[in-house]
Amino acid sequence: MRRFIAKRLLLAIVTLFGVTLIVFVAARLTGDPALLIAPSDASEEQIQAIRVKLGLDKPIPVQYAIFIRDAFRGEFGESLRYGQPAMNLALKRFPATLELAAWAFALGLLFGVPLGIVSATRPGSIRERAGTIFARLGLAVPGFWLAVILMLVFSVKLGWFPTSGREHLSSRVLPVIAIAWVSLAQIMRVTRSSMLEVLGSDFVKMARIKGLKERVVVWKHALRNALIPVLGMAGFMFGMLVGGAALVESVFRWPGIGALLIDAVFARDFPLVQAGVILVSAAVILVNLLVDVLYGVIDPRIRLG
């Protein structure tokens, strides 16, 4: 088990280094950051001063080494737009995004797992067909498009929910539904596929031969094994929910890190973009690491593999 955890931890560290490299390179592929940040009427001296401030006057390898050093210290410089430490701004906004992602994942589990079970245990029924259609719609309809529709109908036209903000509990309803839409469909699809596989296994057939009720077979014996793949996709789902929250946050003006990053991109606030992307990536990597370890504890075959 220790060897398994050590391998996963090493993989997480390598992945995090890869993220820092991608962020570093992407910031420079857009052109000279100093030229993008500087006003259109800036003089060459002003542009050079920006380069010196951002450390862009040094060789690329030196810049990356400094970037890595500062990243592990949590130092990404000051936001060009807000004049505050970039990581502090990202950390202040991140809990709001985590809140939406957690509610969305819980909603996906609450409805996705039962729908997947019903779809698997009653093939050909109206419920199974309705569930299949719903899953396909969930995978086809973008979350931000659904967010716009929900706002127009339930906030603007009917006035049932606020259009923006985080002050009231009702402010969470529409953003959570918009974000949970895709996760619900994914969880339902994986649960259905896993349940069908488990229901065809030998130990389930043996349970039925022993005369156990179908409800006991499904909910006590089959479900426990069918949920293992759902747990395995939890890390991926977390990353997808956090990433998908960005546009939804912008629609509802939810004060999360997604909306902050979009504003930072348009404002060409490179320190804030780098801090936000690395913070989100580190959180996703950490969640995936925890899920991998938990997955290995539940299913020893993963450790042996």
Tab-separated table of C-alpha atoms in Angstrom:
chain	number	residue	atom	x	y	z
A	1	MET	CA	0.000	0.000	0.000
A	2	ARG	CA	2.854	2.390	0.805
A	3	ARG	CA	4.417	1.718	-2.583
A	4	PHE	CA	1.090	2.380	-4.274
A	5	ILE	CA	0.653	5.701	-2.426
A	6	ALA	CA	4.256	6.685	-3.197
A	7	LYS	CA	3.688	6.064	-6.911
A	8	ARG	CA	0.501	8.106	-6.929
A	9	LEU	CA	2.180	10.917	-4.975
A	10	LEU	CA	5.103	10.988	-7.404
A	11	LEU	CA	2.693	11.072	-10.334
A	12	ALA	CA	0.816	13.971	-8.720
A	13	ILE	CA	4.053	15.937	-8.276
A	14	VAL	CA	5.087	15.315	-11.886
A	15	THR	CA	1.636	16.388	-13.064
A	16	LEU	CA	1.850	19.585	-11.028
A	17	PHE	CA	5.237	20.360	-12.563
A	18	GLY	CA	3.703	19.764	-15.980
A	19	VAL	CA	0.925	22.220	-15.183
A	20	THR	CA	3.412	24.895	-14.154
A	21	LEU	CA	5.318	24.380	-17.407
A	22	ILE	CA	2.141	24.660	-19.489
A	23	VAL	CA	1.061	27.809	-17.645
A	24	PHE	CA	4.527	29.329	-18.040
A	25	VAL	CA	4.720	28.566	-21.770
A	26	ALA	CA	1.112	29.605	-22.471
A	27	ALA	CA	1.703	33.007	-20.885
A	28	ARG	CA	4.519	33.601	-23.344
A	29	LEU	CA	2.895	32.122	-26.450
A	30	THR	CA	0.436	35.003	-26.426
A	31	GLY	CA	3.304	37.362	-27.199
A	32	ASP	CA	5.381	39.673	-25.070
A	33	PRO	CA	3.350	40.083	-21.849
A	34	ALA	CA	4.859	43.530	-21.368
A	35	LEU	CA	3.464	44.696	-24.727
A	36	LEU	CA	0.053	43.223	-23.912
A	37	ILE	CA	-0.056	44.819	-20.483
A	38	ALA	CA	1.333	48.237	-21.405
A	39	PRO	CA	-1.027	50.989	-22.620
A	40	SER	CA	-1.115	51.586	-26.365
A	41	ASP	CA	0.716	54.906	-25.969
A	42	ALA	CA	3.420	53.552	-23.634
A	43	SER	CA	7.009	54.488	-24.379
A	44	GLU	CA	9.813	51.961	-24.808
A	45	GLU	CA	11.131	52.885	-21.362
A	46	GLN	CA	7.748	52.121	-19.775
A	47	ILE	CA	7.544	48.784	-21.585
A	48	GLN	CA	11.056	47.885	-20.471
A	49	ALA	CA	10.137	48.806	-16.892
A	50	ILE	CA	7.229	46.352	-17.059
A	51	ARG	CA	9.593	43.647	-18.343
A	52	VAL	CA	11.947	44.256	-15.434
A	53	LYS	CA	9.065	44.228	-12.937
A	54	LEU	CA	7.806	40.883	-14.258
A	55	GLY	CA	11.313	39.448	-14.638
A	56	LEU	CA	10.937	39.173	-18.413
A	57	ASP	CA	14.373	40.688	-19.016
A	58	LYS	CA	16.048	37.456	-17.860
A	59	PRO	CA	16.714	34.314	-19.988
A	60	ILE	CA	13.765	31.915	-20.352
A	61	PRO	CA	15.310	29.089	-18.248
A	62	VAL	CA	16.030	31.564	-15.461
A	63	GLN	CA	12.477	32.905	-15.697
A	64	TYR	CA	11.071	29.381	-15.342
A	65	ALA	CA	13.336	28.579	-12.387
A	66	ILE	CA	12.198	31.767	-10.646
A	67	PHE	CA	8.584	30.956	-11.535
A	68	ILE	CA	8.858	27.463	-9.990
A	69	ARG	CA	10.546	28.836	-6.875
A	70	ASP	CA	7.890	31.495	-6.388
A	71	ALA	CA	5.082	29.040	-7.184
A	72	PHE	CA	6.108	26.696	-4.371
A	73	ARG	CA	6.235	29.691	-2.070
A	74	GLY	CA	2.787	30.751	-3.198
A	75	GLU	CA	4.169	33.989	-4.579
A	76	PHE	CA	2.836	35.006	-7.985
A	77	GLY	CA	3.310	38.724	-7.696
A	78	GLU	CA	0.636	41.371	-7.467
A	79	SER	CA	-2.472	41.455	-9.593
A	80	LEU	CA	-2.050	44.118	-12.269
A	81	ARG	CA	-5.729	44.992	-12.002
A	82	TYR	CA	-6.344	44.917	-8.249
A	83	GLY	CA	-2.884	45.721	-6.898
A	84	GLN	CA	-3.095	42.858	-4.370
A	85	PRO	CA	-1.191	39.553	-4.121
A	86	ALA	CA	-2.556	37.376	-6.925
A	87	MET	CA	-2.706	34.162	-4.889
A	88	ASN	CA	-4.584	35.884	-2.063
A	89	LEU	CA	-7.259	37.007	-4.526
A	90	ALA	CA	-7.528	33.490	-5.958
A	91	LEU	CA	-7.753	31.922	-2.492
A	92	LYS	CA	-10.544	34.304	-1.482
A	93	ARG	CA	-12.641	33.321	-4.498
A	94	PHE	CA	-11.908	29.591	-4.535
A	95	PRO	CA	-14.285	28.574	-1.678
A	96	ALA	CA	-17.256	29.974	-3.603
A	97	THR	CA	-16.392	27.776	-6.590
A	98	LEU	CA	-15.855	24.755	-4.330
A	99	GLU	CA	-19.291	25.349	-2.845
A	100	LEU	CA	-20.959	25.199	-6.262
A	101	ALA	CA	-18.920	22.153	-7.290
A	102	ALA	CA	-19.750	20.304	-4.049
A	103	TRP	CA	-23.484	21.010	-4.322
A	104	ALA	CA	-23.449	20.037	-8.000
A	105	PHE	CA	-21.629	16.764	-7.318
A	106	ALA	CA	-24.001	15.928	-4.456
A	107	LEU	CA	-26.980	16.639	-6.708
A	108	GLY	CA	-25.457	14.482	-9.428
A	109	LEU	CA	-25.037	11.582	-7.006
A	110	LEU	CA	-28.494	12.036	-5.481
A	111	PHE	CA	-30.271	11.709	-8.817
A	112	GLY	CA	-27.691	10.128	-11.113
A	113	VAL	CA	-27.131	6.933	-9.127
A	114	PRO	CA	-30.843	6.018	-8.675
A	115	LEU	CA	-31.593	6.850	-12.319
A	116	GLY	CA	-28.670	4.694	-13.427
A	117	ILE	CA	-29.859	1.801	-11.266
A	118	VAL	CA	-33.438	2.025	-12.549
A	119	SER	CA	-32.174	2.228	-16.109
A	120	ALA	CA	-30.038	-0.898	-15.629
A	121	THR	CA	-32.579	-3.011	-13.724
A	122	ARG	CA	-35.552	-2.239	-15.952
A	123	PRO	CA	-34.292	-2.400	-19.549
A	124	GLY	CA	-36.848	-1.474	-22.174
A	125	SER	CA	-39.149	0.275	-19.710
A	126	ILE	CA	-40.393	3.834	-20.057
A	127	ARG	CA	-38.144	4.882	-17.169
A	128	GLU	CA	-35.120	3.353	-18.884
A	129	ARG	CA	-35.857	5.149	-22.157
A	130	ALA	CA	-36.524	8.432	-20.386
A	131	GLY	CA	-33.273	8.063	-18.470
A	132	THR	CA	-31.322	7.369	-21.662
A	133	ILE	CA	-32.778	10.450	-23.349
A	134	PHE	CA	-32.015	12.541	-20.282
A	135	ALA	CA	-28.410	11.296	-20.178
A	136	ARG	CA	-27.891	12.142	-23.837
A	137	LEU	CA	-29.342	15.602	-23.334
A	138	GLY	CA	-27.081	16.115	-20.345
A	139	LEU	CA	-24.020	15.303	-22.416
A	140	ALA	CA	-25.166	17.382	-25.391
A	141	VAL	CA	-26.402	20.586	-23.736
A	142	PRO	CA	-23.591	22.894	-22.508
A	143	GLY	CA	-23.856	24.054	-18.920
A	144	PHE	CA	-23.420	27.741	-19.740
A	145	TRP	CA	-26.242	27.573	-22.328
A	146	LEU	CA	-28.518	25.971	-19.738
A	147	ALA	CA	-27.459	28.679	-17.266
A	148	VAL	CA	-28.608	31.401	-19.657
A	149	ILE	CA	-31.955	29.669	-20.238
A	150	LEU	CA	-32.510	29.129	-16.512
A	151	MET	CA	-31.767	32.769	-15.793
A	152	LEU	CA	-34.073	34.063	-18.521
A	153	VAL	CA	-36.966	31.835	-17.448
A	154	PHE	CA	-36.743	31.604	-13.657
A	155	SER	CA	-34.970	34.856	-12.771
A	156	VAL	CA	-35.874	37.418	-15.418
A	157	LYS	CA	-39.343	36.270	-16.476
A	158	LEU	CA	-40.734	34.556	-13.372
A	159	GLY	CA	-38.600	36.326	-10.770
A	160	TRP	CA	-38.312	33.230	-8.590
A	161	PHE	CA	-34.548	33.404	-8.072
A	162	PRO	CA	-31.932	36.186	-7.930
A	163	THR	CA	-30.013	36.900	-11.124
A	164	SER	CA	-26.673	37.301	-9.366
A	165	GLY	CA	-24.842	37.361	-6.055
A	166	ARG	CA	-24.210	34.945	-3.213
A	167	GLU	CA	-26.111	36.593	-0.379
A	168	HIS	CA	-29.130	34.283	-0.277
A	169	LEU	CA	-29.493	30.504	-0.317
A	170	SER	CA	-31.776	30.832	-3.341
A	171	SER	CA	-28.852	32.343	-5.264
A	172	ARG	CA	-27.270	28.900	-5.382
A	173	VAL	CA	-30.159	26.994	-6.937
A	174	LEU	CA	-29.824	27.911	-10.614
A	175	PRO	CA	-25.995	27.847	-10.796
A	176	VAL	CA	-25.912	24.448	-9.088
A	177	ILE	CA	-28.508	23.013	-11.490
A	178	ALA	CA	-26.613	24.355	-14.500
A	179	ILE	CA	-23.319	22.872	-13.302
A	180	ALA	CA	-24.835	19.596	-12.039
A	181	TRP	CA	-26.567	18.942	-15.366
A	182	VAL	CA	-23.533	17.345	-16.993
A	183	SER	CA	-22.316	15.527	-13.872
A	184	LEU	CA	-25.751	14.002	-13.321
A	185	ALA	CA	-25.769	12.612	-16.851
A	186	GLN	CA	-22.218	11.275	-16.507
A	187	ILE	CA	-22.895	9.619	-13.154
A	188	MET	CA	-26.096	8.080	-14.462
A	189	ARG	CA	-24.337	6.691	-17.534
A	190	VAL	CA	-21.440	5.209	-15.541
A	191	THR	CA	-23.777	3.779	-12.879
A	192	ARG	CA	-25.967	2.147	-15.511
A	193	SER	CA	-23.008	0.616	-17.352
A	194	SER	CA	-21.383	-0.614	-14.141
A	195	MET	CA	-24.648	-1.999	-12.754
A	196	LEU	CA	-25.329	-3.943	-15.959
A	197	GLU	CA	-21.864	-5.481	-15.737
A	198	VAL	CA	-22.246	-6.403	-12.060
A	199	LEU	CA	-25.753	-7.840	-12.536
A	200	GLY	CA	-24.302	-10.254	-15.078
A	201	SER	CA	-21.534	-11.452	-12.755
A	202	ASP	CA	-21.379	-14.877	-11.136
A	203	PHE	CA	-21.847	-13.764	-7.522
A	204	VAL	CA	-25.110	-11.990	-8.419
A	205	LYS	CA	-26.355	-15.090	-10.222
A	206	MET	CA	-25.468	-17.140	-7.146
A	207	ALA	CA	-27.374	-14.713	-4.898
A	208	ARG	CA	-30.442	-15.128	-7.085
A	209	ILE	CA	-30.091	-18.916	-7.049
A	210	LYS	CA	-30.083	-18.781	-3.239
A	211	GLY	CA	-33.520	-17.167	-3.434
A	212	LEU	CA	-32.670	-13.665	-2.302
A	213	LYS	CA	-35.172	-10.997	-3.219
A	214	GLU	CA	-34.304	-8.912	-6.254
A	215	ARG	CA	-34.316	-5.750	-4.161
A	216	VAL	CA	-31.722	-7.253	-1.797
A	217	VAL	CA	-29.614	-8.470	-4.714
A	218	VAL	CA	-29.602	-5.065	-6.381
A	219	TRP	CA	-29.325	-2.679	-3.445
A	220	LYS	CA	-27.185	-4.726	-1.042
A	221	HIS	CA	-24.911	-6.854	-3.207
A	222	ALA	CA	-24.755	-5.368	-6.700
A	223	LEU	CA	-24.818	-1.666	-5.857
A	224	ARG	CA	-21.777	-1.804	-3.574
A	225	ASN	CA	-19.631	-3.138	-6.408
A	226	ALA	CA	-21.270	-1.011	-9.091
A	227	LEU	CA	-20.400	2.213	-7.254
A	228	ILE	CA	-16.639	1.579	-7.404
A	229	PRO	CA	-16.312	3.029	-10.943
A	230	VAL	CA	-18.443	5.999	-9.848
A	231	LEU	CA	-15.922	6.667	-7.087
A	232	GLY	CA	-13.132	6.280	-9.618
A	233	MET	CA	-14.543	9.059	-11.778
A	234	ALA	CA	-15.022	11.404	-8.811
A	235	GLY	CA	-11.651	13.059	-9.324
A	236	PHE	CA	-12.286	13.615	-13.014
A	237	MET	CA	-15.779	14.862	-12.239
A	238	PHE	CA	-14.443	17.366	-9.702
A	239	GLY	CA	-12.117	18.846	-12.293
A	240	MET	CA	-14.901	18.981	-14.840
A	241	LEU	CA	-17.262	20.692	-12.386
A	242	VAL	CA	-14.700	23.310	-11.351
A	243	GLY	CA	-13.794	23.956	-14.975
A	244	GLY	CA	-17.412	24.083	-16.073
A	245	ALA	CA	-18.236	26.497	-13.274
A	246	ALA	CA	-16.239	29.319	-14.881
A	247	LEU	CA	-18.768	30.277	-17.559
A	248	VAL	CA	-21.731	29.571	-15.283
A	249	GLU	CA	-20.229	31.870	-12.652
A	250	SER	CA	-19.911	34.596	-15.262
A	251	VAL	CA	-23.565	34.210	-16.248
A	252	PHE	CA	-24.806	34.531	-12.660
A	253	ARG	CA	-21.991	36.846	-11.518
A	254	TRP	CA	-21.150	34.309	-8.853
A	255	PRO	CA	-18.040	35.495	-6.969
A	256	GLY	CA	-15.982	32.393	-7.670
A	257	ILE	CA	-12.541	31.818	-9.088
A	258	GLY	CA	-13.916	30.953	-12.529
A	259	ALA	CA	-15.437	34.385	-13.048
A	260	LEU	CA	-12.284	35.944	-11.579
A	261	LEU	CA	-10.085	34.116	-14.098
A	262	ILE	CA	-12.249	35.115	-17.051
A	263	ASP	CA	-12.089	38.752	-15.971
A	264	ALA	CA	-8.322	38.419	-15.476
A	265	VAL	CA	-7.870	37.033	-18.993
A	266	PHE	CA	-9.736	39.940	-20.555
A	267	ALA	CA	-7.814	42.381	-18.347
A	268	ARG	CA	-4.502	40.724	-19.333
A	269	ASP	CA	-3.734	40.214	-15.669
A	270	PHE	CA	-1.094	37.506	-16.133
A	271	PRO	CA	-0.065	37.097	-12.461
A	272	LEU	CA	-3.691	36.520	-11.456
A	273	VAL	CA	-4.311	34.101	-14.334
A	274	GLN	CA	-1.228	32.077	-13.434
A	275	ALA	CA	-2.088	31.994	-9.723
A	276	GLY	CA	-5.704	30.985	-10.362
A	277	VAL	CA	-4.912	28.259	-12.891
A	278	ILE	CA	-2.227	26.695	-10.708
A	279	LEU	CA	-4.455	26.845	-7.612
A	280	VAL	CA	-7.320	25.097	-9.400
A	281	SER	CA	-4.956	22.556	-10.967
A	282	ALA	CA	-3.346	21.778	-7.600
A	283	ALA	CA	-6.786	21.253	-6.038
A	284	VAL	CA	-7.853	18.921	-8.856
A	285	ILE	CA	-4.590	16.966	-8.611
A	286	LEU	CA	-5.010	16.647	-4.828
A	287	VAL	CA	-8.579	15.389	-5.161
A	288	ASN	CA	-7.505	12.862	-7.800
A	289	LEU	CA	-4.701	11.692	-5.514
A	290	LEU	CA	-7.114	11.168	-2.615
A	291	VAL	CA	-9.575	9.364	-4.884
A	292	ASP	CA	-6.822	7.091	-6.225
A	293	VAL	CA	-5.738	6.174	-2.697
A	294	LEU	CA	-9.323	5.552	-1.576
A	295	TYR	CA	-9.940	3.548	-4.738
A	296	GLY	CA	-6.889	1.427	-3.932
A	297	VAL	CA	-8.165	0.803	-0.399
A	298	ILE	CA	-11.604	-0.279	-1.607
A	299	ASP	CA	-10.413	-2.356	-4.564
A	300	PRO	CA	-7.063	-4.136	-3.889
A	301	ARG	CA	-6.803	-5.053	-7.585
A	302	ILE	CA	-5.894	-1.432	-8.319
A	303	ARG	CA	-2.893	-1.646	-5.973
A	304	LEU	CA	-1.730	-4.906	-7.477
A	305	GLY	CA	-2.106	-3.484	-10.977
